[in-house]
mmCIF file of C-alpha atoms in Angstrom:
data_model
loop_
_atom_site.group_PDB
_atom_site.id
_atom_site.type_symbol
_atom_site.label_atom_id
_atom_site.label_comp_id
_atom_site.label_asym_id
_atom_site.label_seq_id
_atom_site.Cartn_x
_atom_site.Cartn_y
_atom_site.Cartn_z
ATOM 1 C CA UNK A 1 15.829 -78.066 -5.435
ATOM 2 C CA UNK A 2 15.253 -77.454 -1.777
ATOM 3 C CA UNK A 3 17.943 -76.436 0.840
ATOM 4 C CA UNK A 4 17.131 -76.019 4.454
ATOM 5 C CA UNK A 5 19.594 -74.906 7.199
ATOM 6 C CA UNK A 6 18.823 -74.911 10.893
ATOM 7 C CA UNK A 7 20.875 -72.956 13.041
ATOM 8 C CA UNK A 8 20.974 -72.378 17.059
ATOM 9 C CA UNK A 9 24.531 -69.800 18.329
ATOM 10 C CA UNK A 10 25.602 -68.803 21.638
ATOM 11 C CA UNK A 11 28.006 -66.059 21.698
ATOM 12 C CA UNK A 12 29.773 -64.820 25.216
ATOM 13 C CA UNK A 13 31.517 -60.860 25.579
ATOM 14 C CA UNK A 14 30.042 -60.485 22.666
ATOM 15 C CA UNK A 15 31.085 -57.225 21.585
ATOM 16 C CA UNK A 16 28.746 -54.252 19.939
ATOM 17 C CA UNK A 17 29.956 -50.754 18.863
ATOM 18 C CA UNK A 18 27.838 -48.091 20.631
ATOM 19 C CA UNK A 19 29.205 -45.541 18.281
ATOM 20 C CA UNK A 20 31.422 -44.681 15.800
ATOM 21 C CA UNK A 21 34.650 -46.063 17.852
ATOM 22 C CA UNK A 22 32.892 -46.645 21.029
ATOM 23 C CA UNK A 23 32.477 -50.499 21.867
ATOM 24 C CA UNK A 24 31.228 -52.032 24.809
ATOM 25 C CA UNK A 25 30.876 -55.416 26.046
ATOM 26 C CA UNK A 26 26.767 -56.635 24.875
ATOM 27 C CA UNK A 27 27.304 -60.300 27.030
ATOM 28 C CA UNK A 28 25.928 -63.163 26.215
ATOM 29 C CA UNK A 29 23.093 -64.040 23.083
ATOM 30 C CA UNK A 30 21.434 -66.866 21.428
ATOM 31 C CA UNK A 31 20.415 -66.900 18.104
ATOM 32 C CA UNK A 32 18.304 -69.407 16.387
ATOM 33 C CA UNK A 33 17.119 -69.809 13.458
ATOM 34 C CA UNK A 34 16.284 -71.116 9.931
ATOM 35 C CA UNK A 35 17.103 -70.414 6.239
ATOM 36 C CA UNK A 36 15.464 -72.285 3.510
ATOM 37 C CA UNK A 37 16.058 -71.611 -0.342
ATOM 38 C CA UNK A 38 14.498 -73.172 -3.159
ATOM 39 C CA UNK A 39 15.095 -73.263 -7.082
ATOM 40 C CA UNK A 40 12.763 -73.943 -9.593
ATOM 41 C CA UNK A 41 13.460 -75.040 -13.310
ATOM 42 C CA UNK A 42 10.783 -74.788 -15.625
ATOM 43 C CA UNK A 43 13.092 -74.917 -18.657
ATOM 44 C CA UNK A 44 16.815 -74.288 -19.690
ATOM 45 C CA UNK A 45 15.650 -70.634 -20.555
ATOM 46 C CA UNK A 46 14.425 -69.894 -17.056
ATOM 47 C CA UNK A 47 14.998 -70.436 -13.210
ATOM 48 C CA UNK A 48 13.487 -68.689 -10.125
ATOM 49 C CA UNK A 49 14.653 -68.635 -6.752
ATOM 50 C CA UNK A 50 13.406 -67.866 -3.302
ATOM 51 C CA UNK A 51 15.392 -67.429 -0.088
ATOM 52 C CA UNK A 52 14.173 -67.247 2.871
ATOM 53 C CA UNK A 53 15.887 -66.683 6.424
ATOM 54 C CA UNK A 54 14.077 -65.978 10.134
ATOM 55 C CA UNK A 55 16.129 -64.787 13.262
ATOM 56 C CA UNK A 56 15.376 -64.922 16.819
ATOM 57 C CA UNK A 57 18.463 -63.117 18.221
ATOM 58 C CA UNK A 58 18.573 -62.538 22.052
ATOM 59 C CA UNK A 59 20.729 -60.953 24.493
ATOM 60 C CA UNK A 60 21.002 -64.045 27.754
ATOM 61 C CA UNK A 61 23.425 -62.640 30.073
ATOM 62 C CA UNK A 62 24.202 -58.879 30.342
ATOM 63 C CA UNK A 63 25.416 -56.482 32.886
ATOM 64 C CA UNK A 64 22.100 -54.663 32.959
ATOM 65 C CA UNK A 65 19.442 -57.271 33.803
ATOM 66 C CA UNK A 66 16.811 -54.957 32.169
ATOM 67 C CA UNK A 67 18.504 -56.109 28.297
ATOM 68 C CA UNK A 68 18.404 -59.920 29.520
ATOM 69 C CA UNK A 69 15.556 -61.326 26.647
ATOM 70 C CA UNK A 70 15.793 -58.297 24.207
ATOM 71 C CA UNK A 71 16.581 -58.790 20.763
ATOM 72 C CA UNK A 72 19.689 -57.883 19.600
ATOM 73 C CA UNK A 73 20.392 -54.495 17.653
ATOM 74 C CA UNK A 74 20.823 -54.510 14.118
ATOM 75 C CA UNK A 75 19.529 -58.032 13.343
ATOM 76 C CA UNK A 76 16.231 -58.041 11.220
ATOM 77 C CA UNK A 77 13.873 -60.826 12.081
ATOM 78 C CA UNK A 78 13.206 -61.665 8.413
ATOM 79 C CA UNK A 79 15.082 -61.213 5.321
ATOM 80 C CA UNK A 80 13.772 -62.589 1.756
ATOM 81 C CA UNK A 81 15.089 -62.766 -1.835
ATOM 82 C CA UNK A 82 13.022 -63.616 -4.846
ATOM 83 C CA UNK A 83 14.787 -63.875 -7.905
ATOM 84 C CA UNK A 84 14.016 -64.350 -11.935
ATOM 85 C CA UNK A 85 16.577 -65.842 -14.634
ATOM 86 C CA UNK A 86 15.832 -65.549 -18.285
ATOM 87 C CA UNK A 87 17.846 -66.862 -20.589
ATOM 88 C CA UNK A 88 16.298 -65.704 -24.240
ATOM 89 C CA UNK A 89 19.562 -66.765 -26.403
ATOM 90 C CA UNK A 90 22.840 -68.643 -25.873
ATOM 91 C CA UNK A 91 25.234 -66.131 -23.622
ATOM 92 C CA UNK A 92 22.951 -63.672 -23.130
ATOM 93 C CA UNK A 93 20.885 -63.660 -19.462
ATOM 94 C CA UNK A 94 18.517 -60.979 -17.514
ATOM 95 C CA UNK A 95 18.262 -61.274 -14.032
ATOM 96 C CA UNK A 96 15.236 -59.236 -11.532
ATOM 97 C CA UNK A 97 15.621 -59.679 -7.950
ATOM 98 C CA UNK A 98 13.529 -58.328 -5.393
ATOM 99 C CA UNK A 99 15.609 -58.227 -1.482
ATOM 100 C CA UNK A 100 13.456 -57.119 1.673
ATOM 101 C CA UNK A 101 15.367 -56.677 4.655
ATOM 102 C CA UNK A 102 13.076 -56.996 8.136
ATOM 103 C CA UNK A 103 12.450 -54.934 10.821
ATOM 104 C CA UNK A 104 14.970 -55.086 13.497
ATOM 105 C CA UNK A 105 16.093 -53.298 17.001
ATOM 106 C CA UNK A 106 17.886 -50.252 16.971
ATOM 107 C CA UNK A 107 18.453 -49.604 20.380
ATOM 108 C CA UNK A 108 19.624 -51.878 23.705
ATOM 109 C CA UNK A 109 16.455 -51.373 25.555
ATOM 110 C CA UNK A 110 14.802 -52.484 22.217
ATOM 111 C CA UNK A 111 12.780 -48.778 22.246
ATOM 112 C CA UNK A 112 13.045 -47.839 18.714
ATOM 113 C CA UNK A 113 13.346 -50.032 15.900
ATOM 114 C CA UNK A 114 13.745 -49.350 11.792
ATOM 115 C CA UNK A 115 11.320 -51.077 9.745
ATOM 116 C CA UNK A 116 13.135 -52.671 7.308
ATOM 117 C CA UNK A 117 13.483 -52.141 3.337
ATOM 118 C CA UNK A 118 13.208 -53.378 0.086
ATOM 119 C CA UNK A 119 14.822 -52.833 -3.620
ATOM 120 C CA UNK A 120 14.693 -54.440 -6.903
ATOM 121 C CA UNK A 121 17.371 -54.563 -9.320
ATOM 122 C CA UNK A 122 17.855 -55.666 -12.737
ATOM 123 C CA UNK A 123 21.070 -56.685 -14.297
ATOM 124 C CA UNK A 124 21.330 -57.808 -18.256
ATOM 125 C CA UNK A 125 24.766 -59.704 -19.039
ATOM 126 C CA UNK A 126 26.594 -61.544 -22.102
ATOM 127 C CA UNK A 127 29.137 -64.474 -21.135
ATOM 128 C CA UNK A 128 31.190 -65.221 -24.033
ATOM 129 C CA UNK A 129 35.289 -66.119 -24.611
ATOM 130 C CA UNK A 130 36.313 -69.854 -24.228
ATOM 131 C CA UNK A 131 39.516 -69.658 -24.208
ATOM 132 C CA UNK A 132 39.439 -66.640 -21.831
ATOM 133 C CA UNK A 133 35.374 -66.190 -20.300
ATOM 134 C CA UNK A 134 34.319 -62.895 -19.998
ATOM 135 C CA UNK A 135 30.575 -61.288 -18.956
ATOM 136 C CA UNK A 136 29.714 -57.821 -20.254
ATOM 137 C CA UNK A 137 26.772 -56.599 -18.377
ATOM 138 C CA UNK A 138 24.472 -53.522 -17.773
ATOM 139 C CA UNK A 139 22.756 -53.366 -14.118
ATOM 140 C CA UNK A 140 19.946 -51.205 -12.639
ATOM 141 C CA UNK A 141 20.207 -50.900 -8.966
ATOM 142 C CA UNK A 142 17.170 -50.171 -6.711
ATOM 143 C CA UNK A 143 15.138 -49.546 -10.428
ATOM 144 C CA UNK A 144 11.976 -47.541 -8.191
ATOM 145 C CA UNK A 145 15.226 -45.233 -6.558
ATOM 146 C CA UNK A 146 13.555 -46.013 -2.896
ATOM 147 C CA UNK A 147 14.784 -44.285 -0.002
ATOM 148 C CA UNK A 148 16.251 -46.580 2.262
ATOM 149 C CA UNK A 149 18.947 -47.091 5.065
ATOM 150 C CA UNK A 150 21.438 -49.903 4.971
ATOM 151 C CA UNK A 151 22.362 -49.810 8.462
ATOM 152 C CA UNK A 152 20.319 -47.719 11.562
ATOM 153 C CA UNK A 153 21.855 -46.659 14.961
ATOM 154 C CA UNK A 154 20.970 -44.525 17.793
ATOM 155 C CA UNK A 155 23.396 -42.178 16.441
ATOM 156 C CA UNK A 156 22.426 -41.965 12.482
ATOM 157 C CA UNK A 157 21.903 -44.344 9.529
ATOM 158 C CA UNK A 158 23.718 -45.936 6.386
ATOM 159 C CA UNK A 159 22.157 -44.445 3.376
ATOM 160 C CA UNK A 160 20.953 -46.940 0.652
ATOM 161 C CA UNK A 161 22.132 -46.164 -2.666
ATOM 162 C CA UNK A 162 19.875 -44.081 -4.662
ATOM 163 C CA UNK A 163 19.052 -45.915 -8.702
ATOM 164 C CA UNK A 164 22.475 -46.647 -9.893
ATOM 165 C CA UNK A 165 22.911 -47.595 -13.447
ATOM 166 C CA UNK A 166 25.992 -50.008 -13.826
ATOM 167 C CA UNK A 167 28.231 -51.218 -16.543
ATOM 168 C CA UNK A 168 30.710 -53.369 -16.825
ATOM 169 C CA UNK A 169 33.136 -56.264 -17.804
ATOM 170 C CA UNK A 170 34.524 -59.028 -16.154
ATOM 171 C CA UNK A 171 37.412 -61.143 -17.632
ATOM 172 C CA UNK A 172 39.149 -64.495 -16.376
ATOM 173 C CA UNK A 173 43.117 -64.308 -17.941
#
């Protein structure tokens, strides 16, 4: 299966916060770009995927000429998700993915930029119930416990979560 999506936004007063509480009025940008996934099906025991998005985000009108044809902050170029489903026996599945986030402007005057991350995660589950489904599951989050930031500003960043084991249930009633 292939899916391809083409996109091309113009956004006036756009708004961006500046800080924590502090907004201001960014103008005018144009974003284009493209997103293809595809799925592949060797057998009913496994299934890969890839996704794929690029961004061209720029600021077109502003009240300081000297952004007009920057990129705008906080939107990575790139992003890309590769993930693995294995399906050994009925109900039970183990899913890897590996996510990289792009490099992307941090600032207005497109001066500093943060250069993206990446994280793998695992996740084991069991889907049983007919009546009334349920999955158990067991998850590893960012399995090499990489240092990353979710979110950068001029002011500070968003921590990534550190290796996070999970467990857990979820029921349909």
């Amino acid at each position: 299966m292939l899916d391809v999506a083409a996109y091309r936004l113009t956004s006036s007063d756009e708004i961006r916060t500046v800080a924590p509480g502090v907004y201001e009025n960014f103008g005018s940008t144009r974003r284009t770009g493209v997103e293809i996934e595809a799925l592949w099906l060797p057998s009913d025991a496994l299934d890969f995927s890839v996704a794929w998005g690029e961004a061209d985000s720029k600021v077109t009108r502003n009240a300081n000429a000297d952004l007009v044809g920057n990129r705008v902050t906080g939107v990575p170029r790139h992003t890309l998700t590769v993930e693995a489903n294995w399906r050994p026996a009925a109900a039970w599945q183990g899913t890897l993915v590996w996510q990289k986030v792009g490099r992307y402007q941090v600032n207005a005057s497109n001066t500093m930029n943060y250069g993206g991350y990446s994280v793998v995660d695992l996740r084991l589950a069991y889907n049983g119930g007919a009546r009334h489904p349920y999955t158990l599951y067991a998850a590893i989050d960012n399995i090499a416990d990489r240092e990353y930031a979710t979110a950068v500003n001029t002011i500070g960043y968003a921590a990534g979560a550190p290796r996070t084991f999970r467990v857990g249930v979820q029921a349909s009633f």
